[in-house]
PDB file of C-alpha atoms in Angstrom:
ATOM      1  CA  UNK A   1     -16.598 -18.422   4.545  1.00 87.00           C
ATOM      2  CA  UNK A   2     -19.806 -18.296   2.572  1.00 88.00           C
ATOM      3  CA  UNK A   3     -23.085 -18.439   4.844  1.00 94.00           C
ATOM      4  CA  UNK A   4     -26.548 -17.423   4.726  1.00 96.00           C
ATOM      5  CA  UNK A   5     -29.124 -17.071   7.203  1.00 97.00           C
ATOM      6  CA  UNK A   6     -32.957 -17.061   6.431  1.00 97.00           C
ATOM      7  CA  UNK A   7     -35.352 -15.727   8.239  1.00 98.00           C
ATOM      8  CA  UNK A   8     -38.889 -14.559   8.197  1.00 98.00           C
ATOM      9  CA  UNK A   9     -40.975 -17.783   8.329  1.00 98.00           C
ATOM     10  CA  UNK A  10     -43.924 -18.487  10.362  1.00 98.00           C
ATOM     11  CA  UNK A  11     -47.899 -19.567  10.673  1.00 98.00           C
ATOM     12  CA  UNK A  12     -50.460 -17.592   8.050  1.00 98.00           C
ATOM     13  CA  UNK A  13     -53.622 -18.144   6.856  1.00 98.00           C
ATOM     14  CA  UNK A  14     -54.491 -18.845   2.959  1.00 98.00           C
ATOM     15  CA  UNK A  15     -54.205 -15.538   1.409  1.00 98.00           C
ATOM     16  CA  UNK A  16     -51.924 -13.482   3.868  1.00 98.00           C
ATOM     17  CA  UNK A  17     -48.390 -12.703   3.260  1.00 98.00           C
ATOM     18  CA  UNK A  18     -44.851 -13.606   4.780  1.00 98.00           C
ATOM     19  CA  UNK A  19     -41.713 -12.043   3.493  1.00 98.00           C
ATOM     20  CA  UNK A  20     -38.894 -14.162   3.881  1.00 98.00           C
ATOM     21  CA  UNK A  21     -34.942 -12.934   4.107  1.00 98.00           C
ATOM     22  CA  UNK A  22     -31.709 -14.036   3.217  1.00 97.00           C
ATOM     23  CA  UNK A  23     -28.653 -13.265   4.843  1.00 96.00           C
ATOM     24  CA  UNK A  24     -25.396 -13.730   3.135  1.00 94.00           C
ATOM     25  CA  UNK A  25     -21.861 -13.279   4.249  1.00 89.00           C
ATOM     26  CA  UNK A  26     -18.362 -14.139   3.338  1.00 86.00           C
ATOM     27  CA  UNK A  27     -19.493 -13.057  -0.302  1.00 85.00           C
ATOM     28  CA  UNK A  28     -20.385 -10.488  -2.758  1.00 85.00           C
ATOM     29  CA  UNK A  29     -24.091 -10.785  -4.016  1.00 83.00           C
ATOM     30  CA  UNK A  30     -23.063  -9.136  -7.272  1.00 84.00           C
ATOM     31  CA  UNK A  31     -20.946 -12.209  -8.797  1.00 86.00           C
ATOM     32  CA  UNK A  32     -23.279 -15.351  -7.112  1.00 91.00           C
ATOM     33  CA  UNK A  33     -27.321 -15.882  -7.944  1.00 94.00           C
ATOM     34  CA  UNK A  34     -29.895 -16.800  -5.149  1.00 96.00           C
ATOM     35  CA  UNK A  35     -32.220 -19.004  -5.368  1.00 97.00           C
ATOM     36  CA  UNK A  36     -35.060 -20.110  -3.006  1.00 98.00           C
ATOM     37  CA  UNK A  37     -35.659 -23.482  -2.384  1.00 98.00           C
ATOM     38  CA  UNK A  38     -38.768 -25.496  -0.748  1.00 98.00           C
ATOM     39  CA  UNK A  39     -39.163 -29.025   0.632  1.00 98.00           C
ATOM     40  CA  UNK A  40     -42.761 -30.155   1.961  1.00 97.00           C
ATOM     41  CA  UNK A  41     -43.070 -33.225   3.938  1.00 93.00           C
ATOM     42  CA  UNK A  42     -42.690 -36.405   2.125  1.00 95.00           C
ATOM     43  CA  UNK A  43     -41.936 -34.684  -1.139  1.00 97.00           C
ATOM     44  CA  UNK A  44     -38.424 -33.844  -2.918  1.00 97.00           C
ATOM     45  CA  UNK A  45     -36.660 -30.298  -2.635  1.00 98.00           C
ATOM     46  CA  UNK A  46     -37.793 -28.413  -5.532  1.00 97.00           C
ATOM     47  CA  UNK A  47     -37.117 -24.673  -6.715  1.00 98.00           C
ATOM     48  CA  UNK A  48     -39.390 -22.129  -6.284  1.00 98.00           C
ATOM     49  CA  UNK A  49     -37.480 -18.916  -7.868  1.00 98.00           C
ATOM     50  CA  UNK A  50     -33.994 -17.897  -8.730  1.00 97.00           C
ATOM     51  CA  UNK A  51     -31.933 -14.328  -9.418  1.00 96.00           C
ATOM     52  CA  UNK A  52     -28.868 -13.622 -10.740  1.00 93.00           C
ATOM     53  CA  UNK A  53     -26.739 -11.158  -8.422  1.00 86.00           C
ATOM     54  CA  UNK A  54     -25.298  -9.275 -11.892  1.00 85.00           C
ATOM     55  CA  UNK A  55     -28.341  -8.454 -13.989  1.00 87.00           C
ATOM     56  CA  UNK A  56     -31.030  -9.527 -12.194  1.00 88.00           C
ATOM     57  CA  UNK A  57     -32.641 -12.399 -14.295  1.00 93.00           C
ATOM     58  CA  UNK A  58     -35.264 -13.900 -12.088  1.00 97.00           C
ATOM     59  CA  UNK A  59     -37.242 -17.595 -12.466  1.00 97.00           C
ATOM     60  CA  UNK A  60     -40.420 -18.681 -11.134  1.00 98.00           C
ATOM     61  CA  UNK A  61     -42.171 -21.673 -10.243  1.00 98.00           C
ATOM     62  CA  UNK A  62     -45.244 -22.109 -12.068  1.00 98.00           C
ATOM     63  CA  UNK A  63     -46.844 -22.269  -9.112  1.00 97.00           C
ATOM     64  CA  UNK A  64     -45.790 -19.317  -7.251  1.00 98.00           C
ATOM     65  CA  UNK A  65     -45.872 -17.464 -10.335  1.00 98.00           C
ATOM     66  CA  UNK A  66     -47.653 -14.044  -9.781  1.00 97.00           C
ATOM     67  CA  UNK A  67     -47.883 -14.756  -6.054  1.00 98.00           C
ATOM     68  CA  UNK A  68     -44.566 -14.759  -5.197  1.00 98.00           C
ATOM     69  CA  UNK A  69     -41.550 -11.917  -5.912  1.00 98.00           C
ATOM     70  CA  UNK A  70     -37.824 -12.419  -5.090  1.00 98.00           C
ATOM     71  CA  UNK A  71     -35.410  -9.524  -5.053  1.00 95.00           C
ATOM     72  CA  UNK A  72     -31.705  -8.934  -3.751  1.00 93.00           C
ATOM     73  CA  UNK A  73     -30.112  -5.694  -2.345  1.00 91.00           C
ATOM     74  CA  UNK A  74     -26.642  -6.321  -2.927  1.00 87.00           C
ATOM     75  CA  UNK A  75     -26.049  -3.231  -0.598  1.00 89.00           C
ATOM     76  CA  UNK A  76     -27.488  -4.974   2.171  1.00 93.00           C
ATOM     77  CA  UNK A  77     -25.740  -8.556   1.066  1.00 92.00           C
ATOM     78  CA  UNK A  78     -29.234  -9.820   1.539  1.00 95.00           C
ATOM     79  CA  UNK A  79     -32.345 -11.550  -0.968  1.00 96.00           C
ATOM     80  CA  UNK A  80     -35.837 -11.469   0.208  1.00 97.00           C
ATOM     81  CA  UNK A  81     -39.020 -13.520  -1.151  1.00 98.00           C
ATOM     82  CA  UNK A  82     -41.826 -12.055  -0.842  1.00 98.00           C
ATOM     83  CA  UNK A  83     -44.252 -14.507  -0.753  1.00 98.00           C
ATOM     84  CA  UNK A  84     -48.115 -12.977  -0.907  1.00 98.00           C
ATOM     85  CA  UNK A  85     -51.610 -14.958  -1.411  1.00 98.00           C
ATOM     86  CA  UNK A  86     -50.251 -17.711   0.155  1.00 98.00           C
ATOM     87  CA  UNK A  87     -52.328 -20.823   0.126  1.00 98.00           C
ATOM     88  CA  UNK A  88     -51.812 -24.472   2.118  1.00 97.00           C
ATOM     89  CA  UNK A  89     -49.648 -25.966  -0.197  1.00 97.00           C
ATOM     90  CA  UNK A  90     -46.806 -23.392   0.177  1.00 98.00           C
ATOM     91  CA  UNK A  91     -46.065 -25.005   3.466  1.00 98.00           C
ATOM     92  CA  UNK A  92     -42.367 -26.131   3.209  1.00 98.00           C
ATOM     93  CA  UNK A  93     -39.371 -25.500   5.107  1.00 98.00           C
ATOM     94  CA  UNK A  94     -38.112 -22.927   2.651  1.00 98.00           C
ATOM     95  CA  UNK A  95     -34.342 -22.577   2.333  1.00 98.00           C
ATOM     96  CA  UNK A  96     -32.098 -20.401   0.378  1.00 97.00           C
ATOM     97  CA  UNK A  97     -28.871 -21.236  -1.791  1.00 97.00           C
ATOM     98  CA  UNK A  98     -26.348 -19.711  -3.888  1.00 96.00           C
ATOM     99  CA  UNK A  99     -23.876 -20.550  -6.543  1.00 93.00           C
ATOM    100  CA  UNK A 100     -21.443 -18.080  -8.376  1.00 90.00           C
ATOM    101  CA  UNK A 101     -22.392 -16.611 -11.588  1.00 88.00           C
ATOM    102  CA  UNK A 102     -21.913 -18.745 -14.521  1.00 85.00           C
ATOM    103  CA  UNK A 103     -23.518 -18.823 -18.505  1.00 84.00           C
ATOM    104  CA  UNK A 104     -26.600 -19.525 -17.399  1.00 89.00           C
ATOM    105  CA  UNK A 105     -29.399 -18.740 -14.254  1.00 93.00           C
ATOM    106  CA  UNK A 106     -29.551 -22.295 -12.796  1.00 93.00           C
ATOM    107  CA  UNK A 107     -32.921 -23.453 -11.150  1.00 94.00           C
ATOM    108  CA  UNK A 108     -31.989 -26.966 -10.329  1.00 94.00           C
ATOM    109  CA  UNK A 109     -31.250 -28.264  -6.587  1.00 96.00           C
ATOM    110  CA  UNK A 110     -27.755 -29.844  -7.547  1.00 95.00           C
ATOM    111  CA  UNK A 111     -26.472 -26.856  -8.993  1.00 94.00           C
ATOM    112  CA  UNK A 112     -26.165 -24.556  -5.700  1.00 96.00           C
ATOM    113  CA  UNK A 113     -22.903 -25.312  -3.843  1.00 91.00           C
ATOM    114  CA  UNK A 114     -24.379 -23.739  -0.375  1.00 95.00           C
ATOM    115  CA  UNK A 115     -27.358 -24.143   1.457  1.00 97.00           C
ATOM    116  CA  UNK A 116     -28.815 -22.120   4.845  1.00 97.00           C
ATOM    117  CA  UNK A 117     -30.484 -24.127   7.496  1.00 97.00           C
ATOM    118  CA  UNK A 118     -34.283 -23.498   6.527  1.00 98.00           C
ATOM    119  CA  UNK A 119     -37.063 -21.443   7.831  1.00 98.00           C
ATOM    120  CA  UNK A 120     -40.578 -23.282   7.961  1.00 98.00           C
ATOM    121  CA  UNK A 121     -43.385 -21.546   6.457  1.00 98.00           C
ATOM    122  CA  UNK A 122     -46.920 -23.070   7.861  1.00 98.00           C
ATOM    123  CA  UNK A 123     -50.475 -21.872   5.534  1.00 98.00           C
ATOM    124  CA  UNK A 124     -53.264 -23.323   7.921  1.00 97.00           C
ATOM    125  CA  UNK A 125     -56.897 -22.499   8.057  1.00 95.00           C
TER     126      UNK A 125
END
């Protein structure tokens, strides 16, 4: 059974850092990409960056662009986000997904078959 488990979230101020993690089991990384999700309050789920698990093509939000890394240690069936310079309007419960491997890196909400439950990330002054 495919699952993942984030973890990681919590309360920051505007310019610290979180690192977020992604669990994954009943799956090998190497044939599925990742991607990291985001849904604010009031406001639709929206991408924020994607990797595939075979060659390690990655995509970025333009607005975490710089700010923001993702990675994935297949080893440790796990992706991580690091998230750094974060400012108020990162706050979103922040949720990871996968799909298997296909001709392209998808980036788009409908095209992950499985979700994890969300951690909340909170940037307050």
């Amino acid at each position: 059974q495919v699952q993942l488990v984030e973890s990681g979230g919590g309360l920051v101020q505007p310019g610290e850092s979180l690192r977020l993690s992604c669990a994954a089991s009943g799956f090998d990384l190497h044939y599925w990409n990742i991607g990291w999700f985001r849904q604010a309050p009031g406001k639709k789920r929206e991408a924020v960056s994607c990797i595939s698990g075979s060659d390690g093509n990655t995509y970025y939000a333009h607005s975490v662009k710089g700010r923001f890394t993702i990675s994935s240690d297949n080893a440790k069936s796990t992706a991580y986000l690091q998230m750094n310079n974060l400012q108020l309007e990162d706050t979103a419960v922040y949720y990871c997904a996968t799909t298997p491997l296909g001709s392209w890196l998808p980036t788009q909400v409908d095209e992950y078959d499985t979700w994890g439950r969300g951690t909340q990330v909170t940037v307050s002054s």
